[in-house]
C-alpha positions as a Markdown table, in Angstrom:
| # | Residue | x | y | z |
|---|---|---|---|---|
| 1 | Unk | -8.6 | 97.9 | -0.5 |
| 2 | Unk | -8.8 | 94.3 | -1.6 |
| 3 | Unk | -10.9 | 93.8 | -4.7 |
| 4 | Unk | -13.9 | 91.6 | -3.8 |
| 5 | Unk | -13.8 | 89.9 | -7.1 |
| 6 | Unk | -10.0 | 89.3 | -7.1 |
| 7 | Unk | -9.1 | 85.8 | -7.9 |
| 8 | Unk | -7.5 | 83.8 | -5.2 |
| 9 | Unk | -5.0 | 81.1 | -5.9 |
| 10 | Unk | -6.2 | 77.9 | -4.2 |
| 11 | Unk | -3.9 | 76.1 | -1.9 |
| 12 | Unk | -2.4 | 72.9 | -3.1 |
| 13 | Unk | -4.5 | 69.9 | -2.2 |
| 14 | Unk | -2.2 | 67.3 | -3.8 |
| 15 | Unk | -1.9 | 64.4 | -1.5 |
| 16 | Unk | 1.5 | 63.1 | -0.7 |
| 17 | Unk | 2.5 | 60.1 | -2.9 |
| 18 | Unk | 2.6 | 56.8 | -1.1 |
| 19 | Unk | 6.2 | 55.5 | -0.9 |
| 20 | Unk | 6.6 | 52.2 | -2.7 |
| 21 | Unk | 8.8 | 49.3 | -1.7 |
| 22 | Unk | 11.0 | 47.8 | -4.4 |
| 23 | Unk | 11.7 | 44.1 | -4.4 |
| 24 | Unk | 13.8 | 42.9 | -7.3 |
| 25 | Unk | 12.4 | 44.6 | -10.4 |
| 26 | Unk | 8.9 | 45.0 | -8.9 |
| 27 | Unk | 7.5 | 47.9 | -6.8 |
| 28 | Unk | 4.8 | 47.4 | -4.3 |
| 29 | Unk | 2.9 | 49.8 | -2.0 |
| 30 | Unk | 2.8 | 48.7 | 1.7 |
| 31 | Unk | -0.8 | 47.5 | 1.6 |
| 32 | Unk | -0.3 | 45.4 | -1.5 |
| 33 | Unk | 2.9 | 43.9 | -0.1 |
| 34 | Unk | 1.2 | 43.1 | 3.2 |
| 35 | Unk | -1.5 | 41.1 | 1.2 |
| 36 | Unk | 1.2 | 39.2 | -0.7 |
| 37 | Unk | 3.0 | 38.3 | 2.5 |
| 38 | Unk | -0.3 | 37.1 | 4.1 |
| 39 | Unk | -1.0 | 34.8 | 1.2 |
| 40 | Unk | 2.5 | 33.5 | 1.2 |
| 41 | Unk | 2.2 | 32.5 | 4.9 |
| 42 | Unk | -1.2 | 30.8 | 4.2 |
| 43 | Unk | 0.3 | 28.8 | 1.3 |
| 44 | Unk | 3.3 | 27.8 | 3.5 |
| 45 | Unk | 0.9 | 26.6 | 6.3 |
| 46 | Unk | -1.1 | 24.6 | 3.9 |
| 47 | Unk | 2.0 | 22.9 | 2.4 |
| 48 | Unk | 3.3 | 22.1 | 5.9 |
| 49 | Unk | 0.0 | 20.6 | 7.1 |
| 50 | Unk | -0.6 | 18.6 | 3.9 |
| 51 | Unk | 3.0 | 17.7 | 3.4 |
| 52 | Unk | 2.5 | 18.6 | -0.3 |
| 53 | Unk | 3.5 | 21.5 | -2.5 |
| 54 | Unk | 0.6 | 23.8 | -3.3 |
| 55 | Unk | 1.0 | 23.5 | -7.0 |
| 56 | Unk | 0.4 | 19.7 | -6.6 |
| 57 | Unk | -2.3 | 20.1 | -4.0 |
| 58 | Unk | -4.6 | 22.4 | -6.0 |
| 59 | Unk | -5.1 | 20.1 | -9.0 |
| 60 | Unk | -6.0 | 17.3 | -6.5 |
| 61 | Unk | -8.4 | 19.6 | -4.7 |
| 62 | Unk | -10.0 | 20.5 | -8.1 |
| 63 | Unk | -10.4 | 16.8 | -9.1 |
| 64 | Unk | -12.0 | 16.0 | -5.7 |
| 65 | Unk | -14.4 | 18.9 | -6.0 |
| 66 | Unk | -15.3 | 17.8 | -9.5 |
| 67 | Unk | -15.9 | 14.2 | -8.4 |
| 68 | Unk | -18.1 | 15.4 | -5.6 |
| 69 | Unk | -20.1 | 17.6 | -8.0 |
| 70 | Unk | -20.5 | 14.6 | -10.4 |
| 71 | Unk | -21.7 | 12.5 | -7.5 |
| 72 | Unk | -24.2 | 15.0 | -6.4 |
| 73 | Unk | -25.5 | 15.4 | -10.0 |
| 74 | Unk | -25.9 | 11.6 | -10.3 |
| 75 | Unk | -27.6 | 11.4 | -7.0 |
| 76 | Unk | -30.0 | 14.1 | -8.0 |
| 77 | Unk | -30.9 | 12.4 | -11.3 |
| 78 | Unk | -31.3 | 9.0 | -9.5 |
| 79 | Unk | -33.6 | 10.5 | -6.9 |
| 80 | Unk | -35.7 | 12.2 | -9.6 |
| 81 | Unk | -35.9 | 8.9 | -11.5 |
| 82 | Unk | -36.9 | 7.0 | -8.4 |
| 83 | Unk | -39.6 | 9.5 | -7.5 |
| 84 | Unk | -41.0 | 9.4 | -11.0 |
| 85 | Unk | -41.0 | 5.7 | -11.1 |
| 86 | Unk | -42.7 | 5.3 | -7.7 |
| 87 | Unk | -45.3 | 7.9 | -8.6 |
| 88 | Unk | -46.2 | 6.0 | -11.8 |
| 89 | Unk | -46.3 | 2.6 | -10.2 |
| 90 | Unk | -49.0 | 1.8 | -7.6 |
| 91 | Unk | -47.5 | 0.7 | -4.4 |
| 92 | Unk | -49.7 | -2.3 | -4.0 |
| 93 | Unk | -48.3 | -3.8 | -7.3 |
| 94 | Unk | -44.7 | -4.1 | -5.9 |
| 95 | Unk | -43.7 | -6.0 | -2.9 |
| 96 | Unk | -41.2 | -4.6 | -0.4 |
| 97 | Unk | -38.5 | -7.0 | -1.6 |
| 98 | Unk | -39.1 | -6.0 | -5.2 |
| 99 | Unk | -38.9 | -2.3 | -4.3 |
| 100 | Unk | -35.6 | -2.9 | -2.5 |
| 101 | Unk | -34.2 | -5.0 | -5.4 |
| 102 | Unk | -35.1 | -2.3 | -8.0 |
| 103 | Unk | -33.7 | 0.4 | -5.8 |
| 104 | Unk | -30.4 | -1.3 | -5.6 |
| 105 | Unk | -30.3 | -2.0 | -9.3 |
| 106 | Unk | -31.0 | 1.7 | -10.0 |
| 107 | Unk | -28.3 | 2.7 | -7.5 |
| 108 | Unk | -25.7 | 0.6 | -9.3 |
| 109 | Unk | -26.8 | 1.9 | -12.6 |
| 110 | Unk | -26.1 | 5.5 | -11.6 |
| 111 | Unk | -22.8 | 4.6 | -9.9 |
| 112 | Unk | -24.1 | 5.0 | -6.3 |
| 113 | Unk | -22.9 | 3.0 | -3.4 |
| 114 | Unk | -25.4 | 0.9 | -1.5 |
| 115 | Unk | -25.1 | -0.5 | 2.0 |
| 116 | Unk | -24.5 | -4.0 | 0.6 |
| 117 | Unk | -21.6 | -2.6 | -1.4 |
| 118 | Unk | -20.1 | -1.1 | 1.7 |
| 119 | Unk | -20.5 | -4.3 | 3.7 |
| 120 | Unk | -18.9 | -6.3 | 0.9 |
| 121 | Unk | -16.0 | -3.8 | 0.7 |
| 122 | Unk | -15.4 | -3.9 | 4.5 |
| 123 | Unk | -15.5 | -7.7 | 4.6 |
| 124 | Unk | -13.0 | -7.9 | 1.8 |
| 125 | Unk | -10.7 | -5.4 | 3.5 |
| 126 | Unk | -10.9 | -7.3 | 6.8 |
| 127 | Unk | -10.1 | -10.6 | 5.0 |
| 128 | Unk | -7.2 | -9.0 | 3.2 |
| 129 | Unk | -5.7 | -7.7 | 6.5 |
| 130 | Unk | -6.1 | -11.1 | 8.2 |
| 131 | Unk | -4.5 | -12.9 | 5.3 |
| 132 | Unk | -1.6 | -10.3 | 5.3 |
| 133 | Unk | -1.1 | -10.8 | 9.0 |
| 134 | Unk | -1.1 | -14.6 | 8.7 |
| 135 | Unk | 1.4 | -14.4 | 5.8 |
| 136 | Unk | 3.7 | -12.2 | 7.8 |
| 137 | Unk | 3.5 | -14.6 | 10.8 |
| 138 | Unk | 4.4 | -17.5 | 8.5 |
| 139 | Unk | 7.3 | -15.6 | 7.1 |
| 140 | Unk | 8.6 | -14.8 | 10.6 |
| 141 | Unk | 8.6 | -18.6 | 11.4 |
| 142 | Unk | 10.5 | -19.2 | 8.2 |
| 143 | Unk | 13.1 | -16.6 | 9.2 |
| 144 | Unk | 13.8 | -18.4 | 12.4 |
| 145 | Unk | 13.9 | -21.9 | 10.7 |
| 146 | Unk | 16.1 | -20.8 | 7.8 |
| 147 | Unk | 18.3 | -18.2 | 9.3 |
| 148 | Unk | 21.3 | -19.1 | 7.2 |
| 149 | Unk | 23.4 | -20.5 | 10.1 |
| 150 | Unk | 23.6 | -24.0 | 8.6 |
| 151 | Unk | 24.7 | -22.8 | 5.2 |
| 152 | Unk | 21.4 | -22.7 | 3.5 |
| 153 | Unk | 20.2 | -19.4 | 1.9 |
| 154 | Unk | 18.8 | -17.0 | 4.5 |
| 155 | Unk | 15.0 | -16.5 | 4.4 |
| 156 | Unk | 14.4 | -12.8 | 4.2 |
| 157 | Unk | 10.8 | -11.8 | 4.3 |
| 158 | Unk | 11.0 | -8.7 | 2.0 |
| 159 | Unk | 12.9 | -10.6 | -0.7 |
| 160 | Unk | 10.6 | -13.6 | -0.6 |
| 161 | Unk | 7.4 | -11.5 | -0.7 |
| 162 | Unk | 8.8 | -9.7 | -3.7 |
| 163 | Unk | 9.5 | -13.1 | -5.4 |
| 164 | Unk | 6.0 | -14.3 | -4.6 |
| 165 | Unk | 4.6 | -11.2 | -6.2 |
| 166 | Unk | 6.7 | -11.6 | -9.3 |
| 167 | Unk | 6.1 | -15.3 | -9.8 |
| 168 | Unk | 2.6 | -15.7 | -8.4 |
| 169 | Unk | 3.7 | -18.4 | -5.9 |
| 170 | Unk | 1.4 | -18.3 | -2.8 |
| 171 | Unk | 3.5 | -20.3 | -0.3 |
| 172 | Unk | 6.5 | -18.5 | 1.3 |
| 173 | Unk | 8.4 | -21.8 | 1.7 |
| 174 | Unk | 7.8 | -22.7 | -2.0 |
| 175 | Unk | 8.9 | -19.2 | -3.0 |
| 176 | Unk | 12.1 | -19.6 | -0.9 |
| 177 | Unk | 12.9 | -22.9 | -2.5 |
| 178 | Unk | 12.2 | -21.6 | -6.0 |
| 179 | Unk | 14.3 | -18.5 | -5.5 |
| 180 | Unk | 17.3 | -20.4 | -4.1 |
| 181 | Unk | 16.9 | -23.7 | -5.9 |
| 182 | Unk | 20.5 | -24.0 | -7.1 |
| 183 | Unk | 22.0 | -22.9 | -3.7 |
| 184 | Unk | 19.7 | -25.4 | -1.8 |
| 185 | Unk | 20.6 | -28.3 | -4.2 |
| 186 | Unk | 24.3 | -27.4 | -3.7 |
| 187 | Unk | 23.9 | -27.4 | 0.0 |
| 188 | Unk | 22.2 | -30.9 | -0.1 |
| 189 | Unk | 25.1 | -32.3 | -2.1 |
| 190 | Unk | 27.6 | -30.9 | 0.4 |
| 191 | Unk | 25.7 | -32.5 | 3.3 |
| 192 | Unk | 25.4 | -35.8 | 1.5 |
| 193 | Unk | 29.2 | -35.8 | 0.8 |
| 194 | Unk | 29.8 | -35.1 | 4.5 |
| 195 | Unk | 27.5 | -38.0 | 5.4 |
| 196 | Unk | 29.5 | -40.4 | 3.2 |
| 197 | Unk | 32.8 | -39.2 | 4.6 |
| 198 | Unk | 31.7 | -39.7 | 8.2 |
| 199 | Unk | 31.2 | -43.4 | 7.6 |
| 200 | Unk | 27.6 | -44.2 | 8.0 |
| 201 | Unk | 27.6 | -48.0 | 8.2 |
| 202 | Unk | 25.6 | -50.8 | 9.7 |
| 203 | Unk | 26.9 | -54.1 | 11.1 |
| 204 | Unk | 25.8 | -57.2 | 9.2 |
| 205 | Unk | 26.0 | -60.6 | 11.0 |
| 206 | Unk | 26.6 | -61.3 | 14.6 |
| 207 | Unk | 30.2 | -62.7 | 14.6 |
| 208 | Unk | 33.4 | -62.8 | 12.6 |
| 209 | Unk | 35.6 | -60.1 | 11.2 |
| 210 | Unk | 33.2 | -59.0 | 8.5 |
| 211 | Unk | 33.6 | -55.5 | 7.3 |
| 212 | Unk | 30.6 | -53.3 | 7.9 |
| 213 | Unk | 28.5 | -52.8 | 4.8 |
| 214 | Unk | 27.7 | -49.3 | 3.7 |
| 215 | Unk | 24.1 | -48.2 | 4.3 |
| 216 | Unk | 22.1 | -47.5 | 1.2 |
| 217 | Unk | 20.7 | -44.0 | 1.5 |
| 218 | Unk | 17.1 | -43.6 | 0.7 |
| 219 | Unk | 14.5 | -40.9 | 1.1 |
| 220 | Unk | 13.3 | -42.5 | 4.3 |
| 221 | Unk | 16.7 | -42.5 | 6.1 |
| 222 | Unk | 18.4 | -39.5 | 4.4 |
| 223 | Unk | 17.3 | -37.1 | 7.1 |
| 224 | Unk | 18.6 | -39.3 | 9.9 |
| 225 | Unk | 21.9 | -39.7 | 8.1 |
| 226 | Unk | 22.3 | -36.0 | 7.6 |
| 227 | Unk | 21.4 | -35.3 | 11.2 |
| 228 | Unk | 24.0 | -37.9 | 12.5 |
| 229 | Unk | 26.6 | -36.5 | 10.1 |
| 230 | Unk | 26.1 | -33.0 | 11.3 |
| 231 | Unk | 26.2 | -34.0 | 15.0 |
| 232 | Unk | 29.2 | -36.3 | 14.7 |
| 233 | Unk | 32.3 | -34.5 | 16.2 |
| 234 | Unk | 35.2 | -34.1 | 13.9 |
| 235 | Unk | 38.6 | -35.6 | 14.9 |
């Protein structure tokens, strides 16, 4: 007969140990590894969408968040100051124009952007874009006129714009002449030599066997002389 008070050995309730997965020198349980993989996928998606590495993106996000926080704090302080000022000053003592003026001054003092600031910024941006388009159009015209076919230095917009930025010259044509001054002077000398060799003479007198007198080249007739020399067929 079994003793009622006999001790009974309890059955083992030890749970089976979860099998861990080893990656390199580290071991992870399936749940932990699943979380790491999910975070890795999220990081990869963020980097792909932003076209930026996450280690670079996070500091920028932190800076932007801090700037937003600073802006909100400044706005809060400004609003409180405005409410206090308006509550202390009777409305009938300030005109509407004065209220607007003081409000704008206070906004600038606290670094806030007003409608006037936005209008001014937009206007400046529009003007800048228009000026840039006009400059590019002018450069395109220069590229056609000075394509390098006649021996003069070729007008290349990118190079000329870079030279303008370095020298402060505002005109693309002046920048081209400044950048290639020596080559242009050499080209002019060559053209002048060709003009002399081609025999640019004028007849003096109406009869006799007088030798033609050479034409004295001046600023007024130099262009015509060069044009005639360039268009004269070679023998």
